[in-house]
CSV table of C-alpha atoms in Angstrom, one decimal:
chain,number,residue,atom,x,y,z
A,5,MET,CA,-5.4,0.5,3.5
A,6,ARG,CA,-8.8,0.1,5.0
A,7,GLU,CA,-11.8,-1.5,3.5
A,8,TYR,CA,-15.3,0.1,3.5
A,9,PRO,CA,-16.6,1.1,5.9
A,10,GLN,CA,-14.8,-0.6,8.8
A,11,PRO,CA,-11.1,0.1,9.2
A,12,VAL,CA,-10.3,-3.6,9.6
A,13,ARG,CA,-9.7,-3.6,5.9
A,14,ARG,CA,-7.0,-5.2,4.0
A,15,ILE,CA,-5.6,-6.7,7.1
A,16,ALA,CA,-7.2,-10.1,7.2
A,17,GLY,CA,-5.0,-10.3,4.2
A,18,VAL,CA,-2.1,-8.2,5.2
A,19,LEU,CA,-2.2,-10.1,8.4
A,20,THR,CA,-0.8,-12.7,6.1
A,21,VAL,CA,1.9,-10.3,5.1
A,22,ALA,CA,2.1,-9.4,8.7
A,23,LEU,CA,2.9,-13.0,9.4
A,24,PHE,CA,6.4,-12.4,8.3
A,25,LEU,CA,6.5,-9.1,10.1
A,26,THR,CA,5.1,-10.1,13.5
A,27,GLY,CA,3.6,-13.5,13.5
A,28,CYS,CA,0.0,-12.2,13.5
A,29,GLY,CA,-1.4,-15.1,11.4
A,30,GLY,CA,-2.5,-15.7,7.9
A,31,GLU,CA,-1.2,-17.5,4.9
A,32,SER,CA,1.4,-15.4,3.2
A,33,ALA,CA,4.4,-16.1,1.1
A,34,GLY,CA,6.1,-14.7,4.1
A,35,THR,CA,5.9,-18.1,5.7
A,36,ASP,CA,8.6,-19.3,3.4
A,37,PRO,CA,11.5,-20.4,5.7
A,38,GLY,CA,13.9,-19.7,2.9
A,39,ILE,CA,13.2,-15.9,3.1
A,40,SER,CA,14.6,-13.9,5.9
A,41,THR,CA,14.3,-10.2,6.8
A,42,PRO,CA,17.6,-8.3,6.6
A,43,PRO,CA,18.7,-6.1,9.5
A,44,PRO,CA,16.8,-2.8,9.5
A,45,ILE,CA,18.3,0.2,7.8
A,46,THR,CA,18.4,3.3,9.9
A,47,SER,CA,21.3,5.4,8.6
A,48,SER,CA,21.9,5.0,4.9
A,49,ARG,CA,19.8,5.8,1.8
A,50,TYR,CA,18.0,2.8,0.2
A,51,VAL,CA,16.9,2.9,-3.5
A,52,VAL,CA,15.0,0.4,-5.6
A,53,ASP,CA,15.0,1.5,-9.2
A,54,PHE,CA,12.8,-1.1,-11.0
A,55,SER,CA,14.5,-0.3,-14.4
A,56,LYS,CA,17.7,-1.8,-12.9
A,57,GLU,CA,16.1,-4.8,-11.1
A,58,ARG,CA,16.2,-8.2,-12.8
A,59,ASP,CA,14.0,-10.0,-10.4
A,60,LEU,CA,11.9,-9.3,-7.2
A,61,SER,CA,14.4,-10.8,-4.8
A,62,LYS,CA,14.2,-7.6,-2.7
A,63,PHE,CA,10.5,-8.1,-2.1
A,64,ARG,CA,8.1,-10.5,-0.5
A,65,VAL,CA,5.3,-11.2,-2.9
A,66,SER,CA,1.9,-11.8,-1.3
A,67,ASP,CA,0.1,-15.1,-2.0
A,68,TRP,CA,-3.2,-15.3,0.0
A,69,THR,CA,-6.9,-14.8,0.1
A,70,THR,CA,-8.6,-12.3,2.5
A,71,TRP,CA,-12.3,-12.3,3.4
A,72,SER,CA,-12.1,-8.7,4.6
A,73,LEU,CA,-11.2,-7.4,1.1
A,74,GLY,CA,-12.8,-10.1,-0.9
A,75,THR,CA,-9.5,-10.3,-2.8
A,76,THR,CA,-6.9,-12.9,-3.6
A,77,PHE,CA,-3.4,-11.6,-3.9
A,78,SER,CA,-1.6,-13.7,-6.4
A,79,PRO,CA,2.1,-13.7,-7.4
A,80,THR,CA,1.0,-14.1,-11.0
A,81,ASN,CA,-0.4,-10.5,-10.7
A,82,VAL,CA,3.0,-9.1,-9.9
A,83,ALA,CA,5.7,-8.6,-12.5
A,84,LEU,CA,8.6,-6.5,-13.8
A,85,VAL,CA,7.5,-5.1,-17.2
A,86,ASN,CA,9.6,-2.6,-19.2
A,87,GLY,CA,11.6,-1.5,-16.2
A,88,GLU,CA,8.6,-1.0,-13.9
A,89,LEU,CA,6.8,-2.9,-11.2
A,90,GLU,CA,3.4,-3.9,-12.6
A,91,LEU,CA,0.5,-4.9,-10.3
A,92,THR,CA,-2.6,-6.2,-11.9
A,93,LEU,CA,-6.2,-6.6,-10.7
A,94,THR,CA,-8.8,-8.7,-12.5
A,95,GLN,CA,-12.5,-8.6,-11.5
A,96,VAL,CA,-14.7,-11.4,-12.8
A,97,GLN,CA,-18.5,-11.4,-12.1
A,98,GLN,CA,-19.7,-14.8,-10.8
A,99,SER,CA,-23.1,-16.4,-11.6
A,100,ASP,CA,-24.5,-15.3,-8.2
A,101,GLY,CA,-23.6,-11.6,-9.1
A,102,SER,CA,-20.6,-11.5,-6.8
A,103,PHE,CA,-17.1,-10.6,-8.0
A,104,LYS,CA,-13.9,-12.6,-7.9
A,105,ASN,CA,-11.1,-10.2,-7.4
A,106,THR,CA,-7.4,-11.1,-8.0
A,107,GLY,CA,-4.9,-8.5,-7.2
A,108,GLY,CA,-1.2,-8.0,-6.5
A,109,GLU,CA,0.9,-6.9,-3.5
A,110,VAL,CA,4.6,-6.7,-2.6
A,111,ALA,CA,6.5,-5.7,0.5
A,112,THR,CA,10.2,-4.9,0.9
A,113,LEU,CA,12.2,-7.5,2.7
A,114,GLN,CA,14.2,-4.6,4.0
A,115,GLU,CA,12.7,-2.6,6.9
A,116,PHE,CA,13.2,1.1,7.7
A,117,GLY,CA,13.1,3.5,10.6
A,118,TYR,CA,12.0,7.1,10.7
A,119,GLY,CA,12.8,9.0,7.6
A,120,THR,CA,11.4,9.9,4.1
A,121,PHE,CA,9.6,7.2,2.1
A,122,GLU,CA,9.1,8.0,-1.6
A,123,TRP,CA,7.4,6.1,-4.4
A,124,VAL,CA,7.2,7.1,-8.1
A,125,ALA,CA,4.0,5.5,-9.2
A,126,LYS,CA,1.0,5.6,-11.6
A,127,MET,CA,-2.1,4.5,-9.7
A,128,ALA,CA,-4.4,1.8,-11.2
A,129,SER,CA,-6.3,2.4,-14.5
A,130,SER,CA,-7.4,0.6,-17.6
A,131,GLY,CA,-5.2,1.9,-20.3
A,132,GLY,CA,-4.9,5.3,-18.6
A,133,VAL,CA,-8.6,5.5,-17.9
A,134,PRO,CA,-9.6,5.3,-14.2
A,135,THR,CA,-12.1,2.6,-13.4
A,136,SER,CA,-14.5,2.1,-10.5
A,137,GLY,CA,-13.9,-0.9,-8.2
A,138,ASN,CA,-10.4,-0.8,-6.9
A,139,ILE,CA,-7.9,0.6,-4.5
A,140,SER,CA,-4.2,1.2,-5.3
A,141,ALA,CA,-1.8,2.2,-2.6
A,142,VAL,CA,1.8,2.8,-1.6
A,143,PHE,CA,2.2,2.6,2.2
A,144,VAL,CA,4.0,1.1,5.2
A,145,TYR,CA,2.5,-1.3,7.7
A,146,LYS,CA,3.5,-3.3,10.7
A,147,VAL,CA,1.7,-4.6,13.8
A,148,ASP,CA,2.9,-5.7,17.2
A,149,SER,CA,1.2,-9.0,17.8
A,150,THR,CA,1.5,-8.7,21.6
A,151,SER,CA,-0.3,-5.3,21.9
A,152,SER,CA,-2.3,-5.1,18.6
A,153,PHE,CA,-0.7,-1.7,18.1
A,154,ASP,CA,-0.3,-0.7,14.5
A,155,THR,CA,1.9,1.5,12.5
A,156,GLU,CA,0.4,2.2,9.1
A,157,ILE,CA,0.8,5.2,6.8
A,158,ASP,CA,-1.0,5.2,3.5
A,159,PHE,CA,-1.3,6.9,0.2
A,160,GLU,CA,-4.5,5.4,-1.3
A,161,GLN,CA,-6.3,6.0,-4.6
A,162,GLN,CA,-9.9,5.0,-5.1
A,163,GLY,CA,-10.8,3.9,-8.5
A,164,ASN,CA,-14.1,5.8,-8.5
A,165,ARG,CA,-12.6,9.0,-7.3
A,166,PRO,CA,-9.7,9.7,-9.7
A,167,ASP,CA,-9.2,13.3,-8.6
A,168,VAL,CA,-8.7,12.6,-4.9
A,169,VAL,CA,-5.9,10.9,-2.9
A,170,ASN,CA,-6.5,9.6,0.6
A,171,LEU,CA,-3.9,10.0,3.2
A,172,THR,CA,-4.3,7.9,6.3
A,173,THR,CA,-2.4,7.1,9.5
A,174,TRP,CA,-3.3,4.3,11.8
A,175,THR,CA,-2.2,3.1,15.3
A,176,GLN,CA,-4.8,0.3,15.7
A,177,PRO,CA,-7.1,-1.6,13.3
A,178,LEU,CA,-10.1,-0.4,15.1
A,179,PHE,CA,-12.7,2.5,14.9
A,180,GLY,CA,-11.4,5.9,15.9
A,181,THR,CA,-7.7,5.1,15.8
A,182,GLN,CA,-6.8,6.7,12.5
A,183,GLU,CA,-6.4,10.2,11.1
A,184,THR,CA,-7.4,10.6,7.5
A,185,SER,CA,-7.3,13.4,4.9
A,186,GLU,CA,-8.4,13.8,1.3
A,187,VAL,CA,-6.3,15.9,-1.1
A,188,PRO,CA,-7.1,16.9,-4.7
A,189,LEU,CA,-4.8,15.7,-7.4
A,190,SER,CA,-5.8,16.4,-11.0
A,191,GLY,CA,-4.3,14.6,-13.9
A,192,GLN,CA,-3.7,11.5,-11.8
A,193,PHE,CA,-3.6,9.2,-14.8
A,194,ASP,CA,-1.7,11.4,-17.3
A,195,GLY,CA,1.6,10.2,-16.0
A,196,TYR,CA,3.6,9.3,-12.9
A,197,HIS,CA,3.5,11.1,-9.6
A,198,THR,CA,5.9,11.2,-6.7
A,199,TYR,CA,4.3,10.2,-3.4
A,200,THR,CA,6.4,11.1,-0.4
A,201,PHE,CA,5.9,11.2,3.3
A,202,THR,CA,8.5,12.1,6.0
A,203,TRP,CA,7.9,10.2,9.2
A,204,ALA,CA,9.1,11.7,12.5
A,205,PRO,CA,8.1,10.7,16.0
A,206,SER,CA,5.7,13.6,16.3
A,207,VAL,CA,4.5,14.4,12.8
A,208,ILE,CA,4.1,12.9,9.3
A,209,THR,CA,4.5,15.3,6.4
A,210,PHE,CA,2.8,14.2,3.1
A,211,ALA,CA,3.9,15.6,-0.2
A,212,ILE,CA,2.9,14.9,-3.8
A,213,ASP,CA,5.3,15.9,-6.7
A,214,GLY,CA,7.4,17.8,-4.2
A,215,VAL,CA,4.6,19.9,-2.8
A,216,VAL,CA,3.6,19.4,0.8
A,217,VAL,CA,-0.2,18.6,0.9
A,218,ARG,CA,-0.9,17.7,4.5
A,219,GLN,CA,0.6,17.0,7.9
A,220,HIS,CA,-0.7,14.5,10.5
A,221,TYR,CA,0.0,14.9,14.2
A,222,ARG,CA,-2.3,12.2,15.5
A,223,GLN,CA,-2.2,8.4,15.2
A,224,ILE,CA,1.2,8.5,13.6
A,225,GLY,CA,2.6,5.2,14.9
A,226,SER,CA,5.8,4.4,16.7
A,227,ILE,CA,6.7,0.9,15.6
A,228,THR,CA,10.0,0.9,13.7
A,229,PRO,CA,11.4,-0.6,11.6
A,230,VAL,CA,8.7,-1.1,9.0
A,231,PRO,CA,8.6,-2.5,5.4
A,232,ALA,CA,7.4,-0.5,2.4
A,233,MET,CA,4.5,-1.9,0.6
A,234,MET,CA,2.5,-1.5,-2.7
A,235,ASN,CA,-0.8,-3.2,-3.5
A,236,LEU,CA,-3.8,-3.2,-5.8
A,237,TRP,CA,-7.1,-4.9,-4.8
A,238,GLY,CA,-10.8,-4.9,-5.7
A,239,THR,CA,-13.9,-3.3,-4.2
A,240,ASN,CA,-17.6,-3.5,-4.9
A,241,ASP,CA,-19.0,-0.7,-2.8
A,242,HIS,CA,-20.2,2.8,-3.3
A,243,ALA,CA,-18.5,4.1,-0.1
A,244,TRP,CA,-15.0,2.9,-0.7
A,245,GLY,CA,-13.4,2.3,-4.1
A,246,GLY,CA,-16.7,2.1,-6.0
A,247,PRO,CA,-18.7,-0.7,-7.6
A,248,ALA,CA,-16.7,-3.4,-9.3
A,249,THR,CA,-16.0,-3.2,-13.0
A,250,PRO,CA,-15.4,-6.5,-14.8
A,251,GLY,CA,-12.1,-6.5,-16.5
A,252,THR,CA,-8.5,-5.6,-15.7
A,253,VAL,CA,-6.7,-2.6,-14.3
A,254,ARG,CA,-2.9,-2.1,-13.7
A,255,MET,CA,-0.8,-0.1,-11.4
A,256,TYR,CA,2.8,0.8,-12.1
A,257,VAL,CA,5.7,1.7,-9.8
A,258,ARG,CA,9.0,3.0,-11.1
A,259,SER,CA,11.0,3.3,-7.9
A,260,PHE,CA,11.0,3.3,-4.1
A,261,THR,CA,13.4,5.3,-2.0
A,262,TRP,CA,14.0,5.6,1.7
A,263,THR,CA,16.1,8.4,3.1
A,264,PRO,CA,17.2,8.7,6.7
A,265,PRO,CA,16.4,11.8,8.8
A,266,GLY,CA,18.6,14.8,8.6
């Protein structure tokens, strides 16, 4: 999930989440010595149905501030509400004209190998109305701290472009090391959509609501296992996410499923 216009985006922050993944540095809730990552799953289906979850014990909830995104991820902006995962973003304009952005992010404690990753989600809006100034995403991310090699695969929704979904694959957080596509999606905020990608060593196949929309053959990453992630953060830029809008938007996720290959 990159920030405008430089791809070293979210990661000054997700470096904090990456702290629990790879020791890359930051100030994440992942530093909690009481939380450990379970052995990776490579052969059996894994399902999180938020209507059946009573807490967020299967997730690491981010708690840090990142300069690259201009956003603080706060545990208070992550909740289970009416059987759904709710991520909240608030944007407050300061006296100097800048914006204070407070968003939400979670990552699965469980990590996964190649296979199919699926989220049923409603991207961020204000009461069903898309609003400029935010990025909502479902994705995977992991970095090898010794080589700076990334694996990142994103579905991203820009608040100011409600009829387009961005698909991006990364192998390094540097210029020229990603493949990105835009696909149209009308009715984004009328209800939930199913965001799926199947990750194989040589191709990533993206689908929305069961329809294949794109395949990526470059920069598809090779680090496994990886956690599944969901986040919502603020922007204030015409090029990526749109100018900030004071107020609150919310993103909802009903489920996450990983299915092994075959």
